[in-house]
Short mmCIF file of C-alpha atoms and ligand atoms in Angstrom, two decimals:
data_model
loop_
_atom_site.label_atom_id
_atom_site.label_comp_id
_atom_site.label_asym_id
_atom_site.label_seq_id
_atom_site.Cartn_x
_atom_site.Cartn_y
_atom_site.Cartn_z
CA UNK U 11 -13.44 26.49 7.98
CA UNK U 12 -16.34 27.52 5.74
CA UNK U 13 -18.04 24.10 5.67
CA UNK U 14 -18.31 21.99 8.81
CA UNK U 15 -16.10 18.90 8.72
CA UNK U 16 -17.70 15.64 9.76
CA UNK U 17 -14.92 13.91 11.65
CA UNK U 18 -14.38 11.22 14.25
CA UNK U 19 -17.04 11.39 16.97
CA UNK U 20 -15.67 9.39 19.84
CA UNK U 21 -18.66 10.00 22.09
CA UNK U 22 -20.95 8.43 19.50
CA UNK U 23 -18.68 5.40 19.24
CA UNK U 24 -18.45 5.03 22.99
CA UNK U 25 -22.21 5.14 23.29
CA UNK U 26 -22.92 2.67 20.53
CA UNK U 27 -19.98 0.30 20.94
CA UNK U 28 -18.27 0.57 24.32
CA UNK U 29 -16.27 -2.60 23.63
CA UNK U 30 -14.47 -1.23 20.57
CA UNK U 31 -14.24 2.23 22.12
CA UNK U 32 -12.53 0.53 25.06
CA UNK U 33 -10.00 -1.10 22.73
CA UNK U 34 -9.13 2.27 21.17
CA UNK U 35 -8.62 3.80 24.59
CA UNK U 36 -6.57 0.95 26.02
CA UNK U 37 -4.43 0.68 22.87
CA UNK U 38 -3.56 4.37 23.17
CA UNK U 39 -2.74 3.80 26.84
CA UNK U 40 -0.54 0.84 25.87
CA UNK U 41 1.36 2.94 23.32
CA UNK U 42 1.78 5.76 25.81
CA UNK U 43 2.95 3.62 28.69
CA UNK U 44 5.70 1.62 26.99
CA UNK U 45 8.64 1.94 24.62
CA UNK U 46 7.80 0.99 21.03
CA UNK U 47 10.94 -0.37 19.39
CA UNK U 48 9.35 -2.40 16.58
CA UNK U 49 11.41 -1.23 13.61
CA UNK U 50 8.44 -1.29 11.22
CA UNK U 51 6.16 0.84 13.39
CA UNK U 52 5.76 4.56 13.91
CA UNK U 53 3.21 7.07 15.20
CA UNK U 54 1.32 8.91 12.49
CA UNK U 55 0.35 12.53 13.05
CA UNK U 56 -3.08 13.86 14.07
CA UNK U 57 -3.38 15.34 10.54
CA UNK U 58 -2.86 11.91 8.95
CA UNK U 59 -5.31 10.33 11.38
CA UNK U 60 -7.91 13.04 10.63
CA UNK U 61 -7.75 12.23 6.91
CA UNK U 62 -8.05 8.51 7.68
CA UNK U 63 -11.10 9.03 9.88
CA UNK U 64 -13.03 10.87 7.17
CA UNK U 65 -16.04 10.26 4.90
CA UNK U 66 -13.64 9.63 2.02
CA UNK U 67 -13.81 6.00 3.15
CA UNK U 68 -17.23 5.80 1.49
CA UNK U 69 -16.28 6.65 -2.06
CA UNK U 70 -15.91 4.15 -4.87
CA UNK U 71 -13.34 5.41 -7.34
CA UNK U 72 -12.12 2.44 -9.41
CA UNK U 73 -9.73 3.78 -12.02
CA UNK U 74 -7.44 6.79 -11.82
CA UNK U 75 -8.03 10.57 -11.53
CA UNK U 76 -10.05 11.75 -14.54
CA UNK U 77 -10.61 8.14 -15.70
CA UNK U 78 -12.97 6.60 -13.16
CA UNK U 79 -15.58 3.86 -13.46
CA UNK U 80 -17.87 5.71 -11.02
CA UNK U 81 -19.51 9.12 -10.91
CA UNK U 82 -19.02 11.62 -8.12
CA UNK U 83 -15.25 11.42 -8.11
CA UNK U 84 -14.51 15.14 -8.55
CA UNK U 85 -13.38 15.62 -4.96
CA UNK U 86 -11.47 12.39 -4.44
CA UNK U 87 -9.72 13.04 -7.77
CA UNK U 88 -8.23 16.14 -6.16
CA UNK U 89 -6.95 14.10 -3.23
CA UNK U 90 -5.38 11.42 -5.40
CA UNK U 91 -3.82 13.98 -7.76
CA UNK U 92 -2.26 15.77 -4.79
CA UNK U 93 -0.96 12.46 -3.43
CA UNK U 94 0.55 11.53 -6.81
CA UNK U 95 2.15 14.93 -7.43
CA UNK U 96 3.56 15.17 -3.91
CA UNK U 97 4.90 11.62 -4.08
CA UNK U 98 6.62 12.27 -7.43
CA UNK U 99 8.15 15.50 -6.11
CA UNK U 100 9.26 13.95 -2.83
CA UNK U 101 11.15 11.14 -4.54
CA UNK U 102 11.95 12.91 -7.81
CA UNK U 103 10.16 10.06 -9.57
CA UNK U 104 8.75 9.90 -13.12
CA UNK U 105 5.55 8.20 -12.03
CA UNK U 106 3.72 7.31 -8.82
CA UNK U 107 0.85 4.94 -8.06
CA UNK U 108 -0.61 5.68 -4.62
CA UNK U 109 -3.36 3.05 -4.64
CA UNK U 110 -1.73 -0.08 -3.13
CA UNK U 111 -3.55 -1.04 0.05
CA UNK U 112 -0.36 -2.26 1.72
CA UNK U 113 3.27 -3.16 1.13
CA UNK U 114 2.30 -6.72 0.22
CA UNK U 115 -0.32 -5.44 -2.26
CA UNK U 116 2.24 -3.11 -3.84
CA UNK U 117 4.61 -6.04 -4.22
CA UNK U 118 1.91 -8.25 -5.72
CA UNK U 119 1.35 -5.56 -8.35
CA UNK U 120 5.07 -5.43 -9.19
CA UNK U 121 5.07 -9.20 -9.77
CA UNK U 122 1.92 -8.82 -11.85
CA UNK U 123 3.51 -6.06 -13.92
CA UNK U 124 6.74 -7.80 -14.84
CA UNK U 125 6.40 -11.54 -14.33
CA UNK U 126 4.37 -14.51 -15.53
CA UNK U 127 3.73 -17.50 -13.25
CA UNK U 128 6.86 -19.66 -13.22
CA UNK U 129 9.25 -16.79 -14.04
CA UNK U 130 12.37 -16.39 -11.93
CA UNK U 131 13.07 -13.65 -9.40
CA UNK U 132 16.38 -13.17 -7.61
CA UNK U 133 15.78 -11.82 -4.10
CA UNK U 134 17.13 -11.90 -0.57
CA UNK U 135 16.29 -14.96 1.53
CA UNK U 136 13.86 -14.27 4.39
CA UNK U 137 16.17 -15.61 7.15
CA UNK U 138 18.94 -13.36 5.78
CA UNK U 139 16.84 -10.21 6.01
CA UNK U 140 14.35 -10.47 3.10
CA UNK U 141 10.55 -10.43 3.31
CA UNK U 142 7.74 -13.01 3.05
CA UNK U 143 6.64 -11.51 -0.28
CA UNK U 144 10.11 -11.97 -1.79
CA UNK U 145 9.53 -15.59 -2.75
CA UNK U 146 8.94 -17.60 0.41
CA UNK U 147 6.96 -20.80 -0.07
CA UNK U 148 4.13 -19.71 2.24
CA UNK U 149 3.46 -16.58 0.14
CA UNK U 150 1.91 -16.16 -3.32
CA UNK U 151 5.38 -15.03 -4.39
CA UNK U 152 6.95 -18.41 -3.75
CA UNK U 153 3.94 -20.46 -4.84
CA UNK U 154 3.54 -18.79 -8.24
CA UNK U 155 7.08 -17.72 -9.05
CA UNK U 156 10.50 -19.33 -9.00
CA UNK U 157 12.53 -17.54 -6.36
CA UNK U 158 16.30 -17.85 -6.30
CA UNK U 159 17.68 -16.31 -3.14
CA UNK U 160 20.89 -14.64 -2.09
CA UNK U 161 22.11 -14.01 1.42
CA UNK U 162 24.83 -12.22 3.32
CA UNK U 163 28.54 -12.93 3.74
CA UNK U 164 29.39 -14.88 6.87
CA UNK U 165 32.15 -12.52 7.93
CA UNK U 166 30.72 -9.03 7.25
CA UNK U 167 27.05 -10.06 7.53
CA UNK U 168 26.45 -7.68 4.62
CA UNK U 169 24.78 -8.58 1.32
CA UNK U 170 26.94 -11.13 -0.51
CA UNK U 171 27.32 -9.18 -3.76
CA UNK U 172 29.54 -11.88 -5.30
CA UNK U 173 26.76 -14.41 -4.71
CA UNK U 174 24.16 -12.04 -6.18
CA UNK U 175 26.26 -11.69 -9.33
CA UNK U 176 26.92 -15.42 -9.63
CA UNK U 177 23.23 -16.32 -9.21
CA UNK U 178 22.09 -13.61 -11.64
CA UNK U 179 24.41 -14.93 -14.36
CA UNK U 180 23.46 -18.54 -13.68
CA UNK U 181 19.67 -18.12 -13.50
CA UNK U 182 19.03 -15.07 -15.73
CA UNK U 183 16.09 -13.87 -13.61
CA UNK U 184 13.31 -11.74 -15.04
CA UNK U 185 13.53 -9.47 -11.99
CA UNK U 186 16.27 -8.70 -9.46
CA UNK U 187 14.98 -7.47 -6.12
CA UNK U 188 16.89 -5.56 -3.45
CA UNK U 189 15.51 -4.66 -0.04
CA UNK U 190 14.12 -6.47 2.96
CA UNK U 191 12.91 -6.26 6.53
CA UNK U 192 16.07 -6.74 8.54
CA UNK U 193 18.88 -5.04 6.60
CA UNK U 194 20.70 -2.56 8.86
CA UNK U 195 23.11 -1.31 6.20
CA UNK U 196 22.86 0.73 3.00
CA UNK U 197 22.35 -1.20 -0.22
CA UNK U 198 24.62 -0.67 -3.25
CA UNK U 199 21.90 0.25 -5.77
CA UNK U 200 24.43 1.03 -8.49
CA UNK U 201 25.79 -2.51 -8.29
CA UNK U 202 22.30 -3.97 -8.71
CA UNK U 203 21.49 -1.59 -11.60
CA UNK U 204 24.62 -2.57 -13.52
CA UNK U 205 24.03 -6.25 -12.89
CA UNK U 206 20.39 -6.03 -13.98
CA UNK U 207 21.50 -4.34 -17.22
CA UNK U 208 24.11 -7.01 -17.78
CA UNK U 209 21.66 -9.92 -17.48
CA UNK U 210 18.64 -8.09 -18.97
CA UNK U 211 16.55 -8.03 -15.78
CA UNK U 212 14.17 -5.52 -14.28
CA UNK U 213 15.68 -3.96 -11.16
CA UNK U 214 13.12 -3.64 -8.35
CA UNK U 215 13.74 -2.13 -4.91
CA UNK U 216 11.38 -2.91 -2.05
CA UNK U 217 12.04 0.15 0.09
CA UNK U 218 9.22 -0.55 2.59
CA UNK U 219 11.50 -0.15 5.58
CA UNK U 220 13.79 2.70 4.67
CA UNK U 221 11.81 4.92 2.27
CA UNK U 222 11.21 7.42 5.08
CA UNK U 223 14.97 7.94 5.40
CA UNK U 224 15.07 8.58 1.64
CA UNK U 225 12.18 11.04 1.92
CA UNK U 226 14.10 12.90 4.63
CA UNK U 227 17.25 12.89 2.43
CA UNK U 228 19.13 11.07 5.18
CA UNK U 229 20.31 8.16 2.99
CA UNK U 230 20.79 7.73 -0.80
CA UNK U 231 17.71 7.12 -2.92
CA UNK U 232 17.08 3.98 -4.98
CA UNK U 233 14.79 5.92 -7.34
CA UNK U 234 17.44 6.99 -9.89
CA UNK U 235 18.68 3.39 -10.19
CA UNK U 236 15.64 1.14 -10.01
CA UNK U 237 13.03 0.44 -12.68
CA UNK U 238 10.48 0.28 -9.91
CA UNK U 239 10.42 1.01 -6.17
CA UNK U 240 7.63 -0.31 -3.95
CA UNK U 241 7.17 0.80 -0.37
CA UNK U 242 4.88 1.03 2.62
CA UNK U 243 3.73 4.40 3.91
CA UNK U 244 3.45 3.51 7.60
CA UNK U 245 7.00 2.60 8.65
CA UNK U 246 9.71 5.30 9.04
CA UNK U 247 7.69 7.42 6.57
CA UNK U 248 4.98 7.82 9.26
CA UNK U 249 1.87 7.95 7.10
CA UNK U 250 -1.25 5.75 7.01
CA UNK U 251 -1.03 1.93 6.93
CA UNK U 252 -0.72 1.42 3.15
CA UNK U 253 1.64 1.14 0.20
CA UNK U 254 2.76 2.96 -2.94
CA UNK U 255 4.91 2.43 -6.03
CA UNK U 256 7.14 4.79 -8.00
CA UNK U 257 8.68 3.85 -11.34
CA UNK U 258 10.32 5.01 -14.54
CA UNK U 259 8.00 6.56 -17.11
CA UNK U 260 8.37 3.57 -19.46
CA UNK U 261 6.73 1.33 -16.84
CA UNK U 262 3.98 3.75 -15.77
CA UNK U 263 1.10 2.14 -17.70
CA UNK U 264 2.20 -1.39 -16.82
CA UNK U 265 2.33 -0.57 -13.11
CA UNK U 266 -1.02 1.24 -13.12
CA UNK U 267 -2.73 -1.70 -14.86
CA UNK U 268 -1.13 -4.16 -12.46
CA UNK U 269 -2.41 -2.29 -9.38
CA UNK U 270 -5.89 -1.81 -10.86
CA UNK U 271 -7.59 -3.82 -12.26
CA UNK U 272 -5.15 -6.72 -12.03
CA UNK U 273 -4.64 -6.89 -8.25
CA UNK U 274 -7.04 -4.48 -6.57
CA UNK U 275 -10.55 -3.14 -6.79
CA UNK U 276 -11.62 0.25 -5.49
CA UNK U 277 -8.89 2.42 -4.00
CA UNK U 278 -9.17 3.48 -0.36
CA UNK U 279 -9.64 7.21 -0.84
CA UNK U 280 -9.41 8.08 2.86
CA UNK U 281 -6.03 6.36 2.96
CA UNK U 282 -4.91 8.06 -0.27
CA UNK U 283 -5.85 11.45 1.22
CA UNK U 284 -3.82 10.54 4.30
CA UNK U 285 -0.87 9.61 2.05
CA UNK U 286 -1.11 13.09 0.47
CA UNK U 287 -0.95 14.66 3.95
CA UNK U 288 2.00 12.46 4.86
CA UNK U 289 3.94 13.31 1.66
CA UNK U 290 3.44 16.99 2.47
CA UNK U 291 4.76 16.41 6.00
CA UNK U 292 7.78 14.55 4.61
CA UNK U 293 8.78 17.54 2.47
CA UNK U 294 9.27 19.78 5.52
CA UNK U 295 12.64 20.62 7.16
CA UNK U 296 11.25 19.17 10.42
CA UNK U 297 10.84 15.78 8.77
CA UNK U 298 14.38 15.93 7.34
CA UNK U 299 15.66 16.59 10.88
CA UNK U 300 13.52 13.70 12.11
CA UNK U 301 14.99 11.29 9.55
CA UNK U 302 18.55 12.21 10.52
CA UNK U 303 17.73 11.82 14.21
CA UNK U 304 16.18 8.39 13.55
CA UNK U 305 19.56 7.23 12.21
CA UNK U 306 21.59 8.89 14.99
CA UNK U 307 19.33 7.20 17.55
CA UNK U 308 19.50 3.79 15.87
CA UNK U 309 23.30 4.04 15.77
CA UNK U 310 23.46 4.95 19.46
CA UNK U 311 21.08 2.16 20.45
CA UNK U 312 23.12 -0.38 18.45
CA UNK U 313 26.40 0.83 19.98
CA UNK U 314 25.08 0.89 23.55
CA UNK U 315 23.50 -2.57 23.27
CA UNK U 316 26.82 -3.79 21.84
CA UNK U 317 28.64 -2.45 24.90
CA UNK U 318 26.37 -4.70 26.97
CA UNK U 319 27.47 -7.74 24.95
CA UNK U 320 24.33 -7.68 22.79
CA UNK U 321 26.23 -7.75 19.50
CA UNK U 322 24.86 -5.76 16.56
CA UNK U 323 25.14 -7.79 13.35
CA UNK U 324 27.29 -6.07 10.69
CA UNK U 325 28.82 -4.16 13.62
CA UNK U 326 26.11 -1.49 13.72
CA UNK U 327 23.67 0.29 11.44
CA UNK U 328 23.31 3.01 8.77
CA UNK U 329 19.53 3.09 9.02
CA UNK U 330 16.66 3.07 11.52
CA UNK U 331 17.12 -0.50 12.75
CA UNK U 332 19.69 -2.85 14.13
CA UNK U 333 19.72 -6.60 14.46
CA UNK U 334 21.34 -8.10 17.55
CA UNK U 335 22.84 -11.50 18.20
CA UNK U 336 21.94 -12.69 21.71
CA UNK U 337 24.07 -15.83 21.70
CA UNK U 338 26.84 -14.06 23.64
CA UNK U 339 24.50 -13.43 26.59
CA UNK U 340 22.86 -16.87 26.45
CA UNK U 341 19.31 -15.62 25.83
CA UNK U 342 17.05 -16.63 22.91
CA UNK U 343 15.15 -14.16 20.75
CA UNK U 344 11.83 -15.50 22.05
CA UNK U 345 12.94 -15.10 25.68
CA UNK U 346 14.22 -11.58 25.04
CA UNK U 347 10.98 -10.52 23.35
CA UNK U 348 8.91 -11.83 26.25
CA UNK U 349 11.17 -10.43 28.99
CA UNK U 350 11.29 -6.99 27.35
CA UNK U 351 7.52 -7.01 26.87
CA UNK U 352 6.97 -7.83 30.55
CA UNK U 353 9.06 -4.75 31.34
CA UNK U 354 7.15 -2.38 29.03
CA UNK U 355 9.56 -2.54 26.08
CA UNK U 356 8.07 -3.76 22.80
CA UNK U 357 10.54 -5.27 20.33
CA UNK U 358 10.60 -8.40 18.23
CA UNK U 359 12.65 -11.56 18.09
CA UNK U 360 14.34 -11.96 14.72
CA UNK U 361 16.45 -14.52 12.93
CA UNK U 362 20.06 -13.43 12.54
CA UNK U 363 22.12 -14.48 9.51
CA UNK U 364 23.02 -18.22 9.70
CA UNK U 365 20.77 -18.53 12.74
CA UNK U 366 21.08 -21.99 14.34
CA UNK U 367 17.71 -21.57 16.11
CA UNK U 368 14.23 -22.19 14.68
CA UNK U 369 12.45 -19.05 13.39
CA UNK U 370 9.88 -19.09 16.23
CA UNK U 371 12.73 -19.06 18.78
CA UNK U 372 15.45 -17.14 16.88
CA UNK U 373 18.83 -16.01 18.20
CA UNK U 374 18.30 -12.32 17.75
CA UNK U 375 16.18 -9.26 18.28
CA UNK U 376 15.45 -6.39 15.91
CA UNK U 377 15.17 -2.89 17.37
CA UNK U 378 14.17 0.30 15.62
CA UNK U 379 14.18 3.98 16.48
CA UNK U 380 11.29 5.49 14.43
CA UNK U 381 8.68 5.62 17.22
CA UNK U 382 10.86 6.80 20.09
CA UNK U 383 12.35 9.46 17.78
CA UNK U 384 8.84 10.67 16.92
CA UNK U 385 8.34 11.06 20.67
CA UNK U 386 11.32 13.42 20.71
CA UNK U 387 13.93 11.19 22.32
CA UNK U 388 17.59 11.61 21.43
CA UNK U 389 20.87 9.74 21.79
CA UNK U 390 21.04 10.23 25.59
CA UNK U 391 17.72 8.46 25.93
CA UNK U 392 18.96 5.64 23.65
CA UNK U 393 21.74 4.91 26.15
CA UNK U 394 19.14 4.63 28.90
CA UNK U 395 16.95 2.39 26.73
CA UNK U 396 19.91 0.08 26.04
CA UNK U 397 20.53 -0.23 29.79
CA UNK U 398 16.85 -1.02 30.38
CA UNK U 399 16.78 -3.65 27.60
CA UNK U 400 19.92 -5.28 28.92
CA UNK U 401 18.56 -5.45 32.48
CA UNK U 402 15.16 -6.73 31.36
CA UNK U 403 16.43 -9.49 29.10
CA UNK U 404 19.32 -10.73 31.24
CA UNK U 405 17.71 -10.52 34.68
CA UNK U 406 13.97 -10.75 34.02
CA UNK U 407 12.04 -13.98 33.51
CA UNK U 408 9.08 -12.83 31.41
CA UNK U 409 6.79 -12.36 34.40
CA UNK U 410 5.53 -8.76 34.68
CA UNK U 411 5.45 -9.20 38.47
CA UNK U 412 9.17 -10.03 38.69
CA UNK U 413 11.01 -7.26 40.63
CA UNK U 414 13.34 -6.67 37.66
CA UNK U 415 10.36 -6.15 35.32
CA UNK U 416 8.90 -3.66 37.79
CA UNK U 417 12.22 -1.85 38.15
CA UNK U 418 12.65 -1.57 34.36
CA UNK U 419 9.03 -0.43 33.94
CA UNK U 420 9.78 2.42 36.36
CA UNK U 421 12.66 3.49 34.11
CA UNK U 422 10.39 3.24 31.06
CA UNK U 423 7.74 5.37 32.82
CA UNK U 424 10.29 8.04 33.59
CA UNK U 425 11.20 8.24 29.86
CA UNK U 426 7.67 8.25 28.47
CA UNK U 427 6.57 10.89 30.95
CA UNK U 428 9.26 13.20 29.62
CA UNK U 429 8.63 12.19 25.98
CA UNK U 430 4.94 11.27 25.71
CA UNK U 431 3.40 9.59 22.68
CA UNK U 432 0.48 11.65 21.36
CA UNK U 433 0.87 14.36 24.02
CA UNK U 434 -2.40 15.81 25.26
C1 PLP C 741 6.64 -4.38 5.80
C2 PLP C 741 7.17 -4.89 4.51
C3 PLP C 741 6.32 -5.30 3.48
C4 PLP C 741 4.84 -5.52 3.67
O1 PLP C 741 4.10 -4.46 4.04
P1 PLP C 741 2.60 -4.71 4.60
O2 PLP C 741 2.01 -3.35 4.58
O3 PLP C 741 2.75 -5.32 5.94
O4 PLP C 741 1.92 -5.63 3.65
C5 PLP C 741 6.89 -5.65 2.27
N1 PLP C 741 8.20 -5.62 2.09
C6 PLP C 741 9.06 -5.27 3.07
C7 PLP C 741 10.51 -5.26 2.80
C8 PLP C 741 8.56 -4.91 4.32
O5 PLP C 741 9.42 -4.59 5.28
#
């Protein structure tokens, strides 16, 4: 390096603020000591974290590269241009906006670009696998827009395409949205594209969960089909906690104006630099191998849990996550989450399609393979993890001192010692 880099100085933090320094240390210890199976989480690389912990956080750069409302943007312009070009290349997209602060911010911008308050959107219902920002009443999306929602078929537990078509023809929505937070199977983008054309709607894909699998060429891409694709950069993709949008050239200006100045102020340049690093990582053969392994691991985990009577909805998965119905083993989602947590396994309770339980109890759990795959685990380890989950949630009681919790934690320790998170 010709110029010294001013980077994270942990000693300085520890000296000035031992309380927060302590949180950083104990959070790392928590990640290292347990199994992280939250489907929306991952472990970003030291390179991504270095960009995040940089002085780029200081810079105001409202506007876009070459068209800023502030001086001194020559260097951050380079970072944003790299992020945009790498994002376009990675997804073979006409246009990319890398400024959204998060997935929810990206989605807000898509609404702002294509809809007026009161307009209708057709999207997946939250309890069927959708997302809060897809029109639920507690979110801006449901307060300001008219959301008509589709679900899944009772038998297959897959998207009910007949219902989607019927509702689209009945309601003539401005926008049709595909994607969600608990969809284990591939989505038929071509079906949605044709339907959107038929009813004159914009076709939007919220790829927050699975975009990393697209980046790794492990599943088909929505980009050729959708008018606009929004996503997060911190889930399977493994970048910084943020969002991004890619779209067809005809929507480029509309999307850019909707992100800034309609929905956001100054972009977070440290995060944009970290997105550039992440997009570069995602273009490597190693990342493509990672994406394929994420799916192989998720499939194995779903199958092995199923063999323990913890039924995967839709019969399995094509992606990085599976959703499991616990009714067959007589455990609620809330109990399972707590019992697993007491045993060092972090996962979340989740509503299953047609769930008879309240959302804060739920009849299911959602498990994902992105983090454990980043740690280097493979399908053999997934079988062990399924055994540990089964033992913890059927024999534990949520108390970390219970002998079963201790026994499972020993199994977890054995795994994370062989496959450490953030190895030293
Ligand atoms: C995670 C997620 C979001 C929101 O992302 P945040 O960064 O948490 O705001 C939006 N849509 C879907 C489908 C998601 O899974």
